[in-house]
Short mmCIF file of C-alpha atoms in Angstrom, two decimals:
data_model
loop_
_atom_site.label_atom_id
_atom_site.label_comp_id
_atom_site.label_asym_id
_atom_site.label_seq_id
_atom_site.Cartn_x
_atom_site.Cartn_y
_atom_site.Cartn_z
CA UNK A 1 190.02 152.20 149.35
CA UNK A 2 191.47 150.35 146.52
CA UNK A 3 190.74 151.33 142.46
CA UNK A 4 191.57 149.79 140.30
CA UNK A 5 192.15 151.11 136.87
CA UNK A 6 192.63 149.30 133.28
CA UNK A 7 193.05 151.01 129.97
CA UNK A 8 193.46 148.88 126.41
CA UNK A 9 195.51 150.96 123.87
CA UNK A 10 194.79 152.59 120.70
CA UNK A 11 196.91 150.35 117.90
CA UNK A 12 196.86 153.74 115.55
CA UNK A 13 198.80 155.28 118.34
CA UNK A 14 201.97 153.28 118.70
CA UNK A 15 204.48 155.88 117.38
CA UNK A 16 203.08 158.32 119.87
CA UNK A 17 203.69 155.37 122.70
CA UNK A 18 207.10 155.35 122.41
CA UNK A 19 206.95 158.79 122.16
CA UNK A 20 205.35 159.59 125.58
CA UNK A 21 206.24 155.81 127.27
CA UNK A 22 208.78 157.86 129.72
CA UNK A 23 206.37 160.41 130.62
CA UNK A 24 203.73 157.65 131.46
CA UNK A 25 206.02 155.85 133.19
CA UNK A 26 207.00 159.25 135.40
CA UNK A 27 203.78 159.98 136.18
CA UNK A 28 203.11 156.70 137.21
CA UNK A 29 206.20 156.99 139.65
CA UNK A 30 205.11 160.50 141.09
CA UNK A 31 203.68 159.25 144.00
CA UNK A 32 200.50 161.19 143.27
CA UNK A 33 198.79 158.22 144.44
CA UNK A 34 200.38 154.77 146.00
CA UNK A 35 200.19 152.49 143.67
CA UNK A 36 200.29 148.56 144.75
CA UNK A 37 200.89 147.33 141.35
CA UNK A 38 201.24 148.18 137.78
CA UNK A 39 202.14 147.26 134.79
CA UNK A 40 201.06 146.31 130.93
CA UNK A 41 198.09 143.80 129.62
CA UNK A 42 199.83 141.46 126.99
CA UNK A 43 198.74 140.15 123.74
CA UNK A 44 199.14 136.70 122.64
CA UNK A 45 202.50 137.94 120.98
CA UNK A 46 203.79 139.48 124.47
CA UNK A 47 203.22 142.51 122.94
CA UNK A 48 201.86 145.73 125.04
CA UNK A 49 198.07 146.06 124.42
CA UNK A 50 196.91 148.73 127.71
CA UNK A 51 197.88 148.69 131.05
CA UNK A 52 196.46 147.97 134.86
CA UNK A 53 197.04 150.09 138.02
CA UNK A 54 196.15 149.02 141.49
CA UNK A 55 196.47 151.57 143.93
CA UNK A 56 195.14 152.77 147.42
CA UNK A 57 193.27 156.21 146.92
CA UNK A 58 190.99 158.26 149.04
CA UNK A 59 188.06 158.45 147.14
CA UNK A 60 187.91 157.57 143.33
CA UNK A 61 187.95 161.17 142.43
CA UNK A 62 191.42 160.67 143.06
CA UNK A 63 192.20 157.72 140.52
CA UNK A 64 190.04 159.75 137.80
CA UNK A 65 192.18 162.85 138.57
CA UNK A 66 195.56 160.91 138.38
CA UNK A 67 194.58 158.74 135.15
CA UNK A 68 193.16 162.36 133.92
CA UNK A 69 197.13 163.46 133.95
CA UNK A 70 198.72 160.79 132.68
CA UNK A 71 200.20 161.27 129.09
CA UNK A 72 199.00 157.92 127.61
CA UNK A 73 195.19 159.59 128.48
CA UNK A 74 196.21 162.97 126.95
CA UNK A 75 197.39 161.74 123.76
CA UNK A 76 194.19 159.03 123.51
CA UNK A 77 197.30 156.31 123.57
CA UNK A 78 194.98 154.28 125.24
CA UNK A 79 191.24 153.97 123.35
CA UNK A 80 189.60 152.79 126.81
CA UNK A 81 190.10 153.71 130.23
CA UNK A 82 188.03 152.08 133.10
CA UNK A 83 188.28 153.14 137.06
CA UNK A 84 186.77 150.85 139.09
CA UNK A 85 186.60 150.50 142.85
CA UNK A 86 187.71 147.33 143.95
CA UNK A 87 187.25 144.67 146.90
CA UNK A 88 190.10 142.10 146.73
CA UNK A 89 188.61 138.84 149.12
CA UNK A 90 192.01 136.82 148.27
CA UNK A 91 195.60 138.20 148.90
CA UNK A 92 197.16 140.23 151.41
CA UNK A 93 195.00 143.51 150.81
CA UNK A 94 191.55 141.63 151.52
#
């Protein structure tokens, strides 16, 4: 199955982004789960505001338990974080 997961971030938490922005990006390379695509939402300014993961899980237990681990969840870097199980109709996954 495919999830799909997309968190905004927390704008009081930007020193503790950079702070934990290697971690993140090391869990997200862990291969915990296989991730199709990632990478950050952008503001009108091109500026980082959250993130989106695609990736091909067996249940969605597993997405909750990997974005559960992930640094920018356990410092509340990101104020929202929504798992969703997704159906792609267009594209070489449908």
């Amino acid at each position: 199955m495919l999830a799909v997961r997309v968190a905004l971030s927390n704008p009081d938490k930007s020193d503790a982004r950079e702070r934990h922005l290697d971690d993140h990006k090391r869990h997200l390379r862990s291969g915990s789960i296989k991730i199709i695509q990632s990478g950050p939402i952008l503001d009108a300014a091109g500026m980082s505001s959250g993130g989106v993961v695609v990736a091909e899980v067996g249940s969605l237990d597993d997405m909750i338990r990997f974005s559960s681990e992930d640094p920018f969840v356990c410092h509340e870097i990101y104020s929202t974080v929504s798992i969703f199980e997704w159906r792609p109709t267009i594209g070489s996954h449908s």
